[in-house]
Short mmCIF file of C-alpha atoms and ligand atoms in Angstrom, two decimals:
data_model
loop_
_atom_site.label_atom_id
_atom_site.label_comp_id
_atom_site.label_asym_id
_atom_site.label_seq_id
_atom_site.Cartn_x
_atom_site.Cartn_y
_atom_site.Cartn_z
CA MET A 319 7.23 58.03 -3.61
CA ASN A 320 3.70 59.00 -4.62
CA LEU A 321 2.22 57.65 -7.84
CA SER A 322 -1.41 58.24 -6.95
CA GLY A 323 -3.47 59.34 -9.95
CA LYS A 324 -1.18 57.35 -12.27
CA THR A 325 -1.99 54.11 -14.04
CA PHE A 326 0.44 51.29 -14.81
CA VAL A 327 0.04 48.12 -16.86
CA VAL A 328 1.74 45.09 -15.32
CA MET A 329 2.19 42.21 -17.76
CA GLY A 330 3.33 38.78 -16.60
CA VAL A 331 1.96 38.00 -13.15
CA ALA A 332 1.46 34.22 -12.99
CA ASN A 333 1.47 33.68 -9.22
CA LYS A 334 2.70 35.24 -5.99
CA ARG A 335 6.31 34.33 -6.77
CA SER A 336 6.30 36.24 -10.08
CA ILE A 337 8.69 39.16 -10.33
CA ALA A 338 5.77 41.07 -11.90
CA TRP A 339 3.90 40.63 -8.61
CA GLY A 340 6.86 42.19 -6.74
CA ILE A 341 6.67 45.15 -9.13
CA ALA A 342 2.88 45.37 -8.73
CA ARG A 343 3.18 45.53 -4.94
CA SER A 344 5.79 48.31 -5.07
CA LEU A 345 3.59 50.31 -7.47
CA HIS A 346 0.50 49.64 -5.36
CA ASN A 347 2.27 50.76 -2.17
CA ALA A 348 3.12 54.01 -3.96
CA GLY A 349 -0.59 54.58 -4.68
CA ALA A 350 -0.63 53.69 -8.39
CA ARG A 351 -3.66 52.24 -10.15
CA LEU A 352 -2.87 48.86 -11.70
CA ILE A 353 -3.99 46.97 -14.77
CA PHE A 354 -2.86 43.35 -14.93
CA THR A 355 -2.60 41.32 -18.12
CA TYR A 356 -2.19 37.56 -18.26
CA ALA A 357 -1.96 34.81 -20.89
CA GLY A 358 -4.08 31.70 -20.76
CA GLU A 359 -7.17 30.65 -18.83
CA ARG A 360 -4.99 28.39 -16.67
CA ILE A 361 -3.61 31.32 -14.67
CA GLU A 362 -6.57 33.70 -14.90
CA SER A 363 -8.01 32.87 -11.46
CA SER A 364 -4.61 33.12 -9.77
CA VAL A 365 -4.05 36.59 -11.29
CA ARG A 366 -7.60 37.70 -10.36
CA ASP A 367 -7.13 36.52 -6.77
CA LEU A 368 -3.86 38.42 -6.43
CA ALA A 369 -5.34 41.56 -8.01
CA ASN A 370 -8.35 41.37 -5.66
CA SER A 371 -6.06 40.94 -2.65
CA LEU A 372 -4.84 44.52 -3.20
CA GLU A 373 -8.36 45.77 -2.46
CA ALA A 374 -7.71 48.75 -4.71
CA GLU A 375 -10.36 50.62 -6.63
CA GLY A 376 -10.19 50.53 -10.42
CA THR A 377 -7.87 47.52 -10.75
CA LEU A 378 -8.41 45.71 -14.04
CA VAL A 379 -7.42 42.20 -15.13
CA LEU A 380 -7.34 41.53 -18.88
CA PRO A 381 -6.17 38.71 -21.15
CA CYS A 382 -3.22 39.43 -23.44
CA ASP A 383 -1.31 36.68 -25.21
CA VAL A 384 1.67 38.54 -26.65
CA THR A 385 2.09 36.12 -29.55
CA SER A 386 -1.04 37.65 -31.12
CA ASP A 387 -1.13 41.22 -32.49
CA GLU A 388 -4.93 41.04 -32.38
CA ALA A 389 -4.91 40.08 -28.69
CA ILE A 390 -2.51 42.96 -27.90
CA ALA A 391 -4.63 45.43 -29.91
CA SER A 392 -7.87 44.38 -28.23
CA CYS A 393 -6.30 44.42 -24.75
CA PHE A 394 -4.97 47.95 -25.17
CA ALA A 395 -8.23 49.11 -26.79
CA GLU A 396 -9.99 47.96 -23.60
CA ILE A 397 -7.40 49.73 -21.47
CA LYS A 398 -7.87 52.92 -23.50
CA GLU A 399 -11.61 52.74 -23.08
CA ALA A 400 -11.29 52.20 -19.31
CA VAL A 401 -8.57 54.70 -18.38
CA GLY A 402 -7.64 56.76 -21.47
CA THR A 403 -4.04 57.40 -20.44
CA ILE A 404 -1.38 55.13 -18.96
CA HIS A 405 1.88 56.27 -17.35
CA GLY A 406 3.94 53.13 -17.47
CA LEU A 407 4.18 49.48 -18.40
CA ALA A 408 6.06 46.58 -16.81
CA HIS A 409 6.91 43.86 -19.35
CA CYS A 410 7.74 40.70 -17.35
CA ILE A 411 7.25 38.02 -19.97
CA ALA A 412 9.46 35.21 -21.24
CA PHE A 413 9.09 31.68 -22.52
CA ALA A 414 11.26 28.96 -24.07
CA LYS A 415 10.87 25.22 -24.48
CA THR A 416 12.29 23.31 -21.51
CA GLU A 417 14.45 21.19 -23.83
CA ASP A 418 16.17 24.41 -25.01
CA LEU A 419 17.12 25.39 -21.43
CA LYS A 420 19.61 22.61 -20.82
CA GLY A 421 22.58 20.97 -22.48
CA GLU A 422 24.26 22.58 -25.45
CA PHE A 423 22.96 25.78 -27.06
CA VAL A 424 24.18 24.49 -30.42
CA SER A 425 21.33 21.94 -30.41
CA THR A 426 18.62 24.63 -30.42
CA SER A 427 15.94 24.03 -33.06
CA ARG A 428 14.74 26.76 -35.41
CA ASP A 429 11.27 26.51 -33.85
CA GLY A 430 12.62 26.79 -30.32
CA PHE A 431 14.83 29.74 -31.23
CA LEU A 432 11.99 31.66 -32.90
CA LEU A 433 9.52 30.86 -30.11
CA ALA A 434 11.88 32.27 -27.46
CA GLN A 435 12.54 35.38 -29.56
CA ASN A 436 8.84 35.90 -30.27
CA ILE A 437 7.56 35.70 -26.69
CA SER A 438 10.59 36.91 -24.75
CA SER A 439 11.92 39.66 -27.01
CA TYR A 440 9.68 40.78 -29.88
CA SER A 441 6.72 41.09 -27.52
CA LEU A 442 8.32 44.18 -25.94
CA THR A 443 8.29 45.98 -29.29
CA ALA A 444 4.77 44.73 -30.13
CA VAL A 445 3.47 46.05 -26.83
CA ALA A 446 5.46 49.34 -26.92
CA LYS A 447 3.93 50.09 -30.32
CA VAL A 448 0.39 50.17 -28.89
CA ALA A 449 1.21 51.37 -25.36
CA ARG A 450 2.86 54.47 -26.88
CA GLU A 451 -0.56 55.67 -28.09
CA LEU A 452 -1.88 55.60 -24.50
CA MET A 453 1.15 57.36 -22.99
CA THR A 454 -0.13 60.80 -23.89
CA GLU A 455 1.57 62.41 -20.87
CA GLY A 456 4.88 60.60 -21.46
CA GLY A 457 5.66 57.33 -19.75
CA SER A 458 8.11 54.69 -18.63
CA ILE A 459 8.47 51.15 -19.92
CA VAL A 460 10.45 48.62 -17.89
CA THR A 461 11.37 45.10 -18.99
CA LEU A 462 13.23 42.29 -17.25
CA THR A 463 16.44 40.82 -18.51
CA TYR A 464 19.19 38.54 -17.19
CA LEU A 465 22.99 38.35 -17.21
CA GLY A 466 22.70 35.37 -19.60
CA GLY A 467 22.08 37.93 -22.36
CA GLU A 468 25.53 39.46 -21.77
CA ARG A 469 27.49 36.28 -21.06
CA ALA A 470 27.25 32.59 -21.90
CA ILE A 471 25.68 31.06 -18.77
CA PRO A 472 25.30 27.26 -18.73
CA ASN A 473 21.76 26.06 -19.57
CA TYR A 474 20.33 29.56 -20.12
CA ASN A 475 21.09 29.04 -23.82
CA VAL A 476 18.26 30.14 -26.13
CA MET A 477 16.88 32.51 -23.48
CA GLY A 478 20.28 34.23 -23.27
CA VAL A 479 20.10 34.98 -26.99
CA ALA A 480 16.52 36.23 -26.57
CA LYS A 481 17.65 38.49 -23.70
CA ALA A 482 20.51 39.90 -25.83
CA SER A 483 17.90 40.78 -28.46
CA LEU A 484 15.62 42.22 -25.77
CA ASP A 485 18.52 44.36 -24.46
CA ALA A 486 19.15 45.76 -27.95
CA SER A 487 15.40 46.38 -28.37
CA VAL A 488 15.44 48.49 -25.19
CA ARG A 489 18.07 50.75 -26.74
CA TYR A 490 16.28 51.10 -30.09
CA LEU A 491 12.88 51.67 -28.45
CA ALA A 492 14.40 54.25 -26.08
CA SER A 493 15.87 55.99 -29.10
CA ASP A 494 12.51 56.07 -30.93
CA LEU A 495 10.20 56.92 -28.05
CA GLY A 496 12.29 59.51 -26.21
CA LYS A 497 10.83 62.29 -28.34
CA ASP A 498 7.38 61.39 -26.98
CA GLY A 499 8.65 61.64 -23.40
CA ILE A 500 8.61 57.86 -23.08
CA ARG A 501 11.59 56.19 -21.39
CA VAL A 502 12.50 52.53 -21.91
CA ASN A 503 14.79 50.68 -19.48
CA SER A 504 15.53 47.18 -18.26
CA ILE A 505 16.32 45.56 -14.95
CA SER A 506 18.72 42.64 -15.00
CA ALA A 507 17.46 40.62 -12.06
CA GLY A 508 19.55 38.07 -10.23
CA PRO A 509 18.12 34.53 -10.22
CA ILE A 510 14.81 34.21 -8.34
CA ARG A 511 12.89 30.96 -7.85
CA THR A 512 9.78 31.50 -10.01
CA LEU A 513 7.65 29.32 -12.29
CA SER A 514 9.73 30.25 -15.35
CA ALA A 515 13.03 29.78 -13.52
CA LYS A 516 12.07 26.17 -12.71
CA ALA A 517 12.49 25.33 -16.39
CA ILE A 518 16.18 26.29 -16.37
CA GLY A 519 18.53 23.35 -15.91
CA GLU A 520 20.44 23.20 -12.61
CA PHE A 521 18.79 26.41 -11.35
CA ASN A 522 19.59 25.53 -7.71
CA SER A 523 23.30 25.58 -8.39
CA ILE A 524 22.96 29.05 -9.94
CA LEU A 525 21.29 30.24 -6.70
CA SER A 526 23.99 28.66 -4.52
CA GLU A 527 26.71 30.33 -6.57
CA ILE A 528 25.12 33.75 -5.92
CA GLU A 529 24.84 33.08 -2.18
CA ALA A 530 28.48 32.04 -2.04
CA LYS A 531 30.06 34.63 -4.33
CA ALA A 532 27.91 37.73 -4.99
CA PRO A 533 29.20 40.85 -3.18
CA LEU A 534 26.04 40.95 -1.02
CA ARG A 535 26.19 37.14 -0.41
CA ARG A 536 22.45 36.66 -0.87
CA THR A 537 19.98 36.06 -3.67
CA THR A 538 17.73 38.71 -5.16
CA THR A 539 14.11 39.18 -4.04
CA PRO A 540 11.12 40.24 -6.15
CA GLU A 541 10.72 43.17 -3.71
CA GLU A 542 14.20 44.46 -4.58
CA VAL A 543 13.35 44.30 -8.27
CA GLY A 544 9.95 45.89 -7.57
CA ASP A 545 11.49 48.86 -5.79
CA THR A 546 14.00 49.45 -8.60
CA ALA A 547 11.12 49.31 -11.09
CA LEU A 548 9.31 51.87 -8.92
CA PHE A 549 12.34 54.16 -9.24
CA LEU A 550 12.35 53.68 -13.02
CA PHE A 551 8.61 54.46 -13.15
CA SER A 552 8.98 57.59 -11.05
CA ASP A 553 10.27 61.06 -11.84
CA LEU A 554 13.39 60.32 -9.78
CA SER A 555 14.73 58.50 -12.87
CA ARG A 556 13.56 61.15 -15.39
CA GLY A 557 17.01 61.49 -16.98
CA ILE A 558 17.47 57.75 -17.54
CA THR A 559 16.52 55.88 -20.70
CA GLY A 560 17.97 53.00 -22.73
CA GLU A 561 19.64 51.79 -19.52
CA ASN A 562 19.99 48.40 -17.87
CA ILE A 563 20.19 48.29 -14.06
CA HIS A 564 21.52 45.09 -12.46
CA VAL A 565 19.59 44.14 -9.33
CA ASP A 566 21.57 41.00 -8.56
CA SER A 567 23.43 41.49 -5.26
CA GLY A 568 26.33 42.74 -7.40
CA TYR A 569 27.05 39.35 -9.02
CA HIS A 570 27.57 40.84 -12.50
CA ILE A 571 30.77 42.66 -11.48
CA LEU A 572 32.61 39.40 -10.81
N1 NAD B 1277 13.30 34.39 -12.19
C1 NAD B 1277 14.51 34.76 -12.53
O1 NAD B 1277 15.51 34.24 -12.05
C2 NAD B 1277 14.67 35.89 -13.53
C3 NAD B 1277 15.90 36.57 -13.60
C4 NAD B 1277 16.06 37.59 -14.52
C5 NAD B 1277 15.02 37.92 -15.37
N2 NAD B 1277 13.83 37.23 -15.28
C6 NAD B 1277 12.75 37.60 -16.19
O2 NAD B 1277 11.66 38.08 -15.45
C7 NAD B 1277 10.49 37.98 -16.26
C8 NAD B 1277 9.35 37.39 -15.43
O3 NAD B 1277 9.63 36.02 -15.13
P1 NAD B 1277 9.46 35.37 -13.69
O4 NAD B 1277 10.76 34.80 -13.32
O5 NAD B 1277 8.78 36.30 -12.80
O6 NAD B 1277 8.55 34.10 -14.01
P2 NAD B 1277 6.94 33.92 -14.14
O7 NAD B 1277 6.79 32.55 -14.68
O8 NAD B 1277 6.28 34.24 -12.88
O9 NAD B 1277 6.53 35.01 -15.24
C9 NAD B 1277 6.65 34.79 -16.64
C10 NAD B 1277 5.36 35.27 -17.24
O10 NAD B 1277 5.40 35.23 -18.68
C11 NAD B 1277 4.07 34.97 -19.09
N3 NAD B 1277 3.98 34.55 -20.48
C12 NAD B 1277 4.53 33.45 -21.07
N4 NAD B 1277 4.11 33.36 -22.35
C13 NAD B 1277 3.29 34.43 -22.56
C14 NAD B 1277 2.55 34.89 -23.68
N5 NAD B 1277 2.55 34.23 -24.85
N6 NAD B 1277 1.80 36.02 -23.55
C15 NAD B 1277 1.78 36.70 -22.37
N7 NAD B 1277 2.45 36.31 -21.27
C16 NAD B 1277 3.20 35.19 -21.38
C17 NAD B 1277 3.63 33.86 -18.11
O11 NAD B 1277 2.23 33.70 -18.13
C18 NAD B 1277 4.15 34.42 -16.80
O12 NAD B 1277 3.17 35.24 -16.20
C19 NAD B 1277 10.90 37.15 -17.47
O13 NAD B 1277 11.19 38.03 -18.53
C20 NAD B 1277 12.16 36.47 -16.99
O14 NAD B 1277 13.02 36.09 -18.05
C21 NAD B 1277 13.64 36.23 -14.38
#
């Protein structure tokens, strides 16, 4: 797989456990140039350290809080100025209030519901709108979803509803952007212990269930997700758009 000469935006690295970091490493190993975006000064140094550890020329690290259209516009204006054209974008962003990731979904507040939808689902459309302008040679957009958007999974609650909306957005965006040669797909990752996952109630028991019952009898790694993203970013997947690929040791078939 050779992506040298191509530039990819990776949104959502927080630390070395982030799935976005797994995707970044797969892209980097294939020779791609990377642009990282992050939200909040709190994680800036961690993202910069990881980006520097790649020792790759031309890597950029830019702020982009996806709740702000102005922040998205200014981030992509900077990207345009620096590289002109991008070939792909990894959207690895989600957030919900901890209190909405346990107990009964029926207790979800209006605020909590809208917050999860805004950051975890609408942001894909907000970003695709501006990224499209930079994908002048066509492109590939990949987002991350979870089985909790297809089924009611205990504690996933408000995030499951946000993922269902994200999954539908993938189909509508794929339908709109196909004529520009831009493909839009998702990866439904099996549970991985990351910063965001820590907020989900009884996450350890979800991991144990996968180890005990998934066809492959093991949990998913960020590297496995990264390599599937690499496939979706490459020409090998040129006929695929609007699709969701489960990278979950086969758990979803049960
Ligand atoms: N970890 C899992 O088990 C799992 C499984 C399936 C899907 N996913 C999805 O993978 C994606 C990445 O999550 P992760 O598990 O790697 O956790 P993570 O905590 O490493 O990444 C989540 C990222 O979202 C970013 N983010 C939150 N609010 C933001 C905002 N307003 N603007 C910009 N960025 C913002 C955070 O800064 C962080 O970098 C998420 O969409 C998550 O739902 C995770």
